[in-house]
Amino acid sequence: MSNAKAYSAASATSPLASDTIERRDLTEQDVQIEILFCGVCHSDLHMVRNEWSVAPTVYPIVPGHEIVGRITQVGSAVTKFKPGDLAGVGCMVDSDGTCPQCKAGLEQFCPNMTLTYNSPDKHLDGVTYGGYSDSIVVDQRFVLRVPSNLDLAGVAPLLCAGITTYSPLRHHGVTKGKKVGVVGLGGLGHMGVKFAHALGAHVIVFTTSPDKKEDALRLGADEVVVSRNLDEMQQHVNSFDFILDTVAANHDINAYLNLLRLDGNITLVGAPPKPLEVAAFSLIMGRRNLSGSNIGGIAETQEMLDFCGEHNITADVEVIPIQQVNEAYDRLLKSDVKYRFSIDMASLKSE
């Protein structure tokens, strides 16, 4: 076992603060990663504050599942990586490998998946600790290769926000000639716009904020619709092949269902706190589909990273030192960031 510097929270009301945690010794299949950057995901905030009853938080908690770093050591049976390689770790660090989902490359739906943090740790007595730390040890099966041409601070959020938006776009066949909508222009939405544009689709952003139009166009949108403007919405009825809904607040899903063409699909990746009311006729009249999506499997996440390398895609980030993470959480609640925070973990060295 070895010690690692980290930031943890001791309770739902405690701020994140400097801590020392234990990392396991390498097994023959493990790699050790020096963490260079870790993205801040909204789910980090929810977990730190124990706001999800379906996944009660075990304290102390070390969050962080958007990890980019450099491999410093490998186990004796590791074949995929060597010391010095750039590597990424996303939302999961293990699965059973035997269930139908794992065999299909859909580890994110494994009933025995191990999350990167706050998940029972089969190697140590306790739960897994995440990327708000200077190092991590992970099974090579759950480590990703990071393209060397990309800015590492902007790569970190790809491991969650990136794959969360890339996966449904690919699954539902978004390509050149498709008309695609992106609802919301936040941490998820801005990645959805970049990916849909790079895939060749005609991209339309839906936002409640007219002042986001210029930025949406900069990110790759072809058009911007202010969703509160009924005339603008009406112009697009029955016309979309696919809509990616990234909004985590309560909203009228039927307004977007009615924009889908025959057999069109709208996929939820945002998670509103209350159930959305769906009008049956919004689905029936166009044989429309309402679905959801959750990150992606390891192979698809690697595909996404390679795609980003080819198209020079990263998240738009504000880089912060770890000492500002509590302030970042407060700003996250106010949507006061364009579009993700990325923690420079070199700042931990001063702790």
Short mmCIF file of C-alpha atoms in Angstrom, two decimals:
data_model
loop_
_atom_site.label_atom_id
_atom_site.label_comp_id
_atom_site.label_asym_id
_atom_site.label_seq_id
_atom_site.Cartn_x
_atom_site.Cartn_y
_atom_site.Cartn_z
CA MET A 1 0.00 0.00 0.00
CA SER A 2 1.09 3.58 -0.58
CA ASN A 3 -0.12 6.97 0.55
CA ALA A 4 -1.52 9.56 -1.82
CA LYS A 5 -2.42 13.18 -1.35
CA ALA A 6 -6.09 13.94 -1.96
CA TYR A 7 -9.01 16.23 -1.23
CA SER A 8 -11.92 14.62 0.59
CA ALA A 9 -15.16 15.54 2.33
CA ALA A 10 -15.84 14.15 5.81
CA SER A 11 -19.62 14.69 5.73
CA ALA A 12 -22.44 16.08 3.60
CA THR A 13 -21.93 19.52 5.12
CA SER A 14 -18.13 19.52 5.20
CA PRO A 15 -16.03 21.34 2.62
CA LEU A 16 -13.51 19.38 0.61
CA ALA A 17 -10.16 19.55 2.40
CA SER A 18 -6.64 18.19 2.18
CA ASP A 19 -6.28 14.54 3.18
CA THR A 20 -4.03 11.49 2.83
CA ILE A 21 -5.50 8.27 1.46
CA GLU A 22 -4.25 4.74 0.80
CA ARG A 23 -3.79 3.34 -2.69
CA ARG A 24 -3.37 -0.41 -3.19
CA ASP A 25 -0.20 -2.08 -4.35
CA LEU A 26 -0.23 -3.02 -8.02
CA THR A 27 -1.58 -6.41 -8.99
CA GLU A 28 -0.18 -7.96 -12.17
CA GLN A 29 -3.01 -6.36 -14.22
CA ASP A 30 -2.81 -2.85 -12.71
CA VAL A 31 -1.32 0.43 -13.79
CA GLN A 32 -0.43 3.32 -11.53
CA ILE A 33 -1.23 6.78 -12.86
CA GLU A 34 0.11 10.14 -11.78
CA ILE A 35 -2.99 12.33 -12.08
CA LEU A 36 -2.35 15.54 -13.99
CA PHE A 37 -5.90 16.89 -14.40
CA CYS A 38 -9.29 15.91 -13.05
CA GLY A 39 -12.56 17.36 -14.28
CA VAL A 40 -15.33 18.51 -11.96
CA CYS A 41 -18.65 16.84 -12.75
CA HIS A 42 -22.01 17.94 -11.33
CA SER A 43 -22.40 14.41 -9.99
CA ASP A 44 -19.32 15.02 -7.83
CA LEU A 45 -21.25 17.75 -6.07
CA HIS A 46 -24.36 15.58 -5.66
CA MET A 47 -22.31 12.73 -4.20
CA VAL A 48 -20.27 14.91 -1.86
CA ARG A 49 -23.50 16.36 -0.48
CA ASN A 50 -25.27 12.98 -0.35
CA GLU A 51 -28.12 14.14 -2.57
CA TRP A 52 -28.80 10.87 -4.40
CA SER A 53 -30.80 8.42 -2.29
CA VAL A 54 -30.17 5.64 -4.84
CA ALA A 55 -26.43 5.90 -4.10
CA PRO A 56 -25.86 6.89 -0.46
CA THR A 57 -22.48 8.49 0.14
CA VAL A 58 -19.86 6.79 2.28
CA TYR A 59 -17.55 9.23 4.04
CA PRO A 60 -14.84 10.26 3.71
CA ILE A 61 -15.40 10.66 -0.02
CA VAL A 62 -12.76 11.51 -2.62
CA PRO A 63 -14.67 12.43 -5.79
CA GLY A 64 -13.48 12.73 -9.38
CA HIS A 65 -14.11 10.47 -12.39
CA GLU A 66 -12.69 12.57 -15.23
CA ILE A 67 -9.06 11.62 -14.82
CA VAL A 68 -6.11 12.28 -17.13
CA GLY A 69 -2.55 11.48 -16.20
CA ARG A 70 0.70 9.70 -16.99
CA ILE A 71 1.45 6.08 -16.20
CA THR A 72 4.28 5.69 -13.70
CA GLN A 73 4.26 1.94 -13.07
CA VAL A 74 2.67 -1.20 -14.55
CA GLY A 75 1.99 -4.69 -13.27
CA SER A 76 3.86 -7.72 -14.58
CA ALA A 77 1.01 -8.85 -16.88
CA VAL A 78 0.15 -5.43 -18.32
CA THR A 79 0.40 -5.39 -22.10
CA LYS A 80 -1.61 -2.34 -23.12
CA PHE A 81 0.48 0.36 -21.44
CA LYS A 82 3.97 1.25 -20.37
CA PRO A 83 5.41 3.89 -18.02
CA GLY A 84 5.30 7.34 -19.58
CA ASP A 85 2.08 6.76 -21.55
CA LEU A 86 -0.74 9.29 -21.28
CA ALA A 87 -3.85 7.67 -19.88
CA GLY A 88 -7.42 8.42 -18.86
CA VAL A 89 -9.89 6.93 -16.39
CA GLY A 90 -13.61 7.59 -16.48
CA CYS A 91 -16.61 6.74 -14.33
CA MET A 92 -15.85 3.06 -13.71
CA VAL A 93 -12.82 1.03 -12.73
CA ASP A 94 -14.12 -2.54 -12.80
CA SER A 95 -16.99 -4.84 -13.81
CA ASP A 96 -17.66 -8.56 -13.61
CA GLY A 97 -16.62 -9.17 -17.24
CA THR A 98 -18.99 -12.13 -17.54
CA CYS A 99 -22.51 -10.68 -17.79
CA PRO A 100 -24.20 -10.17 -21.19
CA GLN A 101 -23.61 -6.42 -20.95
CA CYS A 102 -19.87 -6.80 -20.39
CA LYS A 103 -19.58 -9.33 -23.18
CA ALA A 104 -21.29 -6.83 -25.48
CA GLY A 105 -18.85 -4.06 -24.54
CA LEU A 106 -21.46 -2.28 -22.44
CA GLU A 107 -19.69 -2.34 -19.09
CA GLN A 108 -21.59 0.79 -18.04
CA PHE A 109 -24.70 -1.39 -17.62
CA CYS A 110 -22.98 -4.20 -15.70
CA PRO A 111 -24.94 -5.01 -12.52
CA ASN A 112 -21.62 -5.47 -10.71
CA MET A 113 -19.83 -2.39 -12.01
CA THR A 114 -17.35 -0.69 -9.69
CA LEU A 115 -17.51 3.09 -9.86
CA THR A 116 -14.36 5.17 -9.71
CA TYR A 117 -15.39 6.52 -6.32
CA ASN A 118 -17.90 5.71 -3.56
CA SER A 119 -18.18 2.08 -4.70
CA PRO A 120 -17.27 -1.02 -2.65
CA ASP A 121 -13.57 -1.68 -3.21
CA LYS A 122 -12.76 -5.37 -3.61
CA HIS A 123 -9.07 -4.68 -3.07
CA LEU A 124 -9.27 -2.63 0.13
CA ASP A 125 -11.59 -2.47 3.12
CA GLY A 126 -13.89 0.42 2.22
CA VAL A 127 -14.92 2.28 -0.91
CA THR A 128 -13.07 3.44 -4.00
CA TYR A 129 -11.47 6.88 -4.02
CA GLY A 130 -11.54 9.08 -7.11
CA GLY A 131 -9.42 11.54 -9.00
CA TYR A 132 -9.13 14.50 -6.63
CA SER A 133 -5.79 12.95 -5.79
CA ASP A 134 -2.22 12.84 -7.01
CA SER A 135 -2.33 9.19 -8.10
CA ILE A 136 -4.61 6.20 -8.69
CA VAL A 137 -4.21 2.47 -9.34
CA VAL A 138 -6.56 0.95 -11.92
CA ASP A 139 -6.95 -2.37 -13.76
CA GLN A 140 -5.60 -1.93 -17.29
CA ARG A 141 -8.98 -2.99 -18.76
CA PHE A 142 -10.47 0.29 -17.55
CA VAL A 143 -7.67 2.60 -18.60
CA LEU A 144 -7.90 4.61 -21.85
CA ARG A 145 -5.22 5.82 -24.23
CA VAL A 146 -5.16 9.62 -24.53
CA PRO A 147 -4.17 11.23 -27.85
CA SER A 148 -0.94 13.18 -27.40
CA ASN A 149 -2.03 16.11 -29.58
CA LEU A 150 -4.81 17.28 -27.25
CA ASP A 151 -4.72 19.75 -24.36
CA LEU A 152 -4.86 17.54 -21.28
CA ALA A 153 -6.89 19.96 -19.17
CA GLY A 154 -9.60 19.87 -21.82
CA VAL A 155 -9.36 16.10 -22.24
CA ALA A 156 -10.33 15.35 -18.62
CA PRO A 157 -14.08 16.15 -19.00
CA LEU A 158 -14.21 13.92 -22.08
CA LEU A 159 -14.09 10.94 -19.72
CA CYS A 160 -17.63 11.74 -18.53
CA ALA A 161 -19.25 14.70 -20.30
CA GLY A 162 -17.65 13.64 -23.56
CA ILE A 163 -18.68 10.01 -23.62
CA THR A 164 -22.12 10.83 -22.15
CA THR A 165 -22.93 12.86 -25.27
CA TYR A 166 -20.90 10.93 -27.86
CA SER A 167 -22.47 7.56 -27.06
CA PRO A 168 -26.13 8.39 -27.87
CA LEU A 169 -25.14 10.32 -30.99
CA ARG A 170 -23.31 7.26 -32.29
CA HIS A 171 -25.93 4.77 -31.11
CA HIS A 172 -28.70 6.62 -32.95
CA GLY A 173 -26.77 6.99 -36.17
CA VAL A 174 -26.04 10.71 -36.24
CA THR A 175 -24.07 11.42 -39.39
CA LYS A 176 -23.89 13.76 -42.37
CA GLY A 177 -27.32 14.87 -43.56
CA LYS A 178 -29.07 14.34 -40.22
CA LYS A 179 -30.88 17.18 -38.48
CA VAL A 180 -29.89 17.15 -34.82
CA GLY A 181 -31.05 19.25 -31.89
CA VAL A 182 -29.16 19.85 -28.64
CA VAL A 183 -31.26 21.05 -25.71
CA GLY A 184 -29.22 23.12 -23.27
CA LEU A 185 -25.75 24.60 -23.64
CA GLY A 186 -23.89 23.65 -20.50
CA GLY A 187 -21.18 21.13 -19.68
CA LEU A 188 -22.94 18.32 -21.54
CA GLY A 189 -24.61 20.43 -24.21
CA HIS A 190 -21.46 22.11 -25.44
CA MET A 191 -19.87 18.68 -26.00
CA GLY A 192 -23.00 17.48 -27.81
CA VAL A 193 -22.73 20.41 -30.21
CA LYS A 194 -19.06 19.75 -30.92
CA PHE A 195 -19.62 16.05 -31.58
CA ALA A 196 -22.77 16.45 -33.70
CA HIS A 197 -21.00 19.08 -35.81
CA ALA A 198 -17.92 16.88 -36.26
CA LEU A 199 -20.15 13.96 -37.27
CA GLY A 200 -21.49 16.11 -40.11
CA ALA A 201 -25.01 16.81 -38.84
CA HIS A 202 -26.98 20.03 -39.20
CA VAL A 203 -26.98 21.15 -35.57
CA ILE A 204 -29.56 23.34 -33.86
CA VAL A 205 -29.16 24.42 -30.24
CA PHE A 206 -32.20 25.04 -28.05
CA THR A 207 -31.64 27.45 -25.20
CA THR A 208 -33.69 29.64 -22.90
CA SER A 209 -30.95 32.29 -23.02
CA PRO A 210 -30.72 34.46 -26.17
CA ASP A 211 -27.27 35.63 -25.09
CA LYS A 212 -25.90 32.10 -25.66
CA LYS A 213 -26.44 32.31 -29.42
CA GLU A 214 -22.98 33.59 -30.30
CA ASP A 215 -21.24 30.92 -28.24
CA ALA A 216 -23.43 28.14 -29.65
CA LEU A 217 -22.44 29.17 -33.19
CA ARG A 218 -18.78 29.28 -32.16
CA LEU A 219 -19.01 25.73 -30.85
CA GLY A 220 -20.41 24.44 -34.14
CA ALA A 221 -24.16 25.02 -34.16
CA ASP A 222 -25.76 25.95 -37.49
CA GLU A 223 -28.78 27.57 -35.87
CA VAL A 224 -29.96 28.61 -32.41
CA VAL A 225 -33.57 28.52 -31.26
CA VAL A 226 -34.76 30.32 -28.15
CA SER A 227 -37.08 27.66 -26.73
CA ARG A 228 -39.38 30.19 -25.06
CA ASN A 229 -40.16 31.66 -28.49
CA LEU A 230 -43.15 29.62 -29.71
CA ASP A 231 -42.84 30.93 -33.28
CA GLU A 232 -39.22 29.77 -33.51
CA MET A 233 -40.16 26.36 -32.10
CA GLN A 234 -43.10 26.00 -34.48
CA GLN A 235 -40.82 26.40 -37.49
CA HIS A 236 -39.16 23.07 -36.65
CA VAL A 237 -42.16 20.81 -35.95
CA ASN A 238 -41.85 17.27 -37.37
CA SER A 239 -38.33 17.82 -38.72
CA PHE A 240 -35.62 16.43 -36.40
CA ASP A 241 -33.98 13.05 -36.82
CA PHE A 242 -32.50 13.17 -33.33
CA ILE A 243 -32.53 15.45 -30.28
CA LEU A 244 -30.06 15.23 -27.41
CA ASP A 245 -31.64 16.59 -24.21
CA THR A 246 -28.95 17.62 -21.72
CA VAL A 247 -31.13 19.64 -19.34
CA ALA A 248 -31.12 18.58 -15.69
CA ALA A 249 -33.92 20.96 -14.64
CA ASN A 250 -37.64 20.33 -15.02
CA HIS A 251 -38.86 21.26 -18.52
CA ASP A 252 -41.57 20.49 -21.06
CA ILE A 253 -40.36 17.40 -22.88
CA ASN A 254 -43.44 17.39 -25.14
CA ALA A 255 -42.32 20.64 -26.76
CA TYR A 256 -39.30 18.75 -28.09
CA LEU A 257 -41.05 15.47 -28.85
CA ASN A 258 -43.30 17.39 -31.25
CA LEU A 259 -40.23 18.52 -33.18
CA LEU A 260 -39.26 14.96 -34.11
CA ARG A 261 -40.00 13.58 -37.56
CA LEU A 262 -41.54 10.14 -38.06
CA ASP A 263 -39.50 7.60 -36.06
CA GLY A 264 -37.31 10.36 -34.64
CA ASN A 265 -35.65 9.95 -31.26
CA ILE A 266 -34.99 12.19 -28.29
CA THR A 267 -32.47 10.91 -25.76
CA LEU A 268 -32.19 12.16 -22.20
CA VAL A 269 -28.73 12.52 -20.70
CA GLY A 270 -29.69 15.19 -18.20
CA ALA A 271 -31.40 13.97 -15.02
CA PRO A 272 -34.20 16.28 -13.84
CA PRO A 273 -35.03 15.78 -10.15
CA LYS A 274 -38.74 15.23 -10.82
CA PRO A 275 -40.41 12.93 -13.38
CA LEU A 276 -41.17 14.53 -16.72
CA GLU A 277 -44.79 14.46 -17.91
CA VAL A 278 -45.03 12.80 -21.32
CA ALA A 279 -48.18 13.24 -23.38
CA ALA A 280 -49.05 9.97 -25.10
CA PHE A 281 -50.04 11.70 -28.33
CA SER A 282 -46.59 13.34 -28.54
CA LEU A 283 -45.25 9.81 -29.04
CA ILE A 284 -48.12 8.14 -30.85
CA MET A 285 -48.69 10.60 -33.66
CA GLY A 286 -45.20 10.30 -35.10
CA ARG A 287 -44.13 6.87 -33.83
CA ARG A 288 -41.56 8.90 -31.93
CA ASN A 289 -39.09 7.50 -29.43
CA LEU A 290 -38.03 8.75 -26.00
CA SER A 291 -34.91 7.11 -24.58
CA GLY A 292 -32.05 7.58 -22.16
CA SER A 293 -28.32 6.95 -22.23
CA ASN A 294 -25.58 6.49 -19.64
CA ILE A 295 -21.89 7.13 -20.47
CA GLY A 296 -20.42 4.39 -22.70
CA GLY A 297 -18.44 1.17 -22.57
CA ILE A 298 -14.65 1.08 -22.56
CA ALA A 299 -14.30 0.37 -26.29
CA GLU A 300 -16.69 3.18 -27.19
CA THR A 301 -14.93 5.57 -24.81
CA GLN A 302 -11.64 4.79 -26.55
CA GLU A 303 -13.35 5.36 -29.89
CA MET A 304 -14.53 8.73 -28.62
CA LEU A 305 -11.05 9.75 -27.49
CA ASP A 306 -9.56 8.69 -30.83
CA PHE A 307 -12.30 10.68 -32.62
CA CYS A 308 -11.39 13.70 -30.51
CA GLY A 309 -7.75 13.28 -31.43
CA GLU A 310 -8.61 13.18 -35.13
CA HIS A 311 -10.92 16.21 -34.95
CA ASN A 312 -9.01 18.18 -32.28
CA ILE A 313 -11.97 18.17 -29.90
CA THR A 314 -11.66 18.94 -26.19
CA ALA A 315 -13.99 20.41 -23.60
CA ASP A 316 -13.97 24.16 -22.99
CA VAL A 317 -12.55 24.38 -19.48
CA GLU A 318 -11.60 26.78 -16.74
CA VAL A 319 -8.48 25.39 -15.06
CA ILE A 320 -8.39 25.77 -11.28
CA PRO A 321 -6.07 24.68 -8.46
CA ILE A 322 -7.48 22.09 -6.05
CA GLN A 323 -7.59 24.77 -3.35
CA GLN A 324 -10.46 26.46 -5.23
CA VAL A 325 -12.64 23.37 -5.57
CA ASN A 326 -15.19 24.41 -2.93
CA GLU A 327 -15.64 27.75 -4.67
CA ALA A 328 -16.01 25.85 -7.95
CA TYR A 329 -18.84 23.79 -6.44
CA ASP A 330 -20.65 26.99 -5.43
CA ARG A 331 -20.20 28.39 -8.92
CA LEU A 332 -21.37 25.13 -10.46
CA LEU A 333 -24.71 25.53 -8.71
CA LYS A 334 -25.05 28.92 -10.37
CA SER A 335 -23.97 27.60 -13.81
CA ASP A 336 -21.09 30.06 -13.55
CA VAL A 337 -18.56 28.24 -15.73
CA LYS A 338 -17.85 27.85 -19.45
CA TYR A 339 -18.18 24.96 -19.61
CA ARG A 340 -16.38 22.65 -17.20
CA PHE A 341 -13.87 23.04 -14.40
CA SER A 342 -10.62 21.10 -14.74
CA ILE A 343 -8.40 20.78 -11.67
CA ASP A 344 -4.65 21.11 -12.18
CA MET A 345 -3.51 18.41 -9.79
CA ALA A 346 0.01 19.81 -9.64
CA SER A 347 -1.53 22.21 -7.11
CA LEU A 348 -1.72 19.30 -4.65
CA LYS A 349 2.05 19.36 -4.29
CA SER A 350 1.82 22.53 -2.20
CA GLU A 351 -0.44 20.82 0.36
#
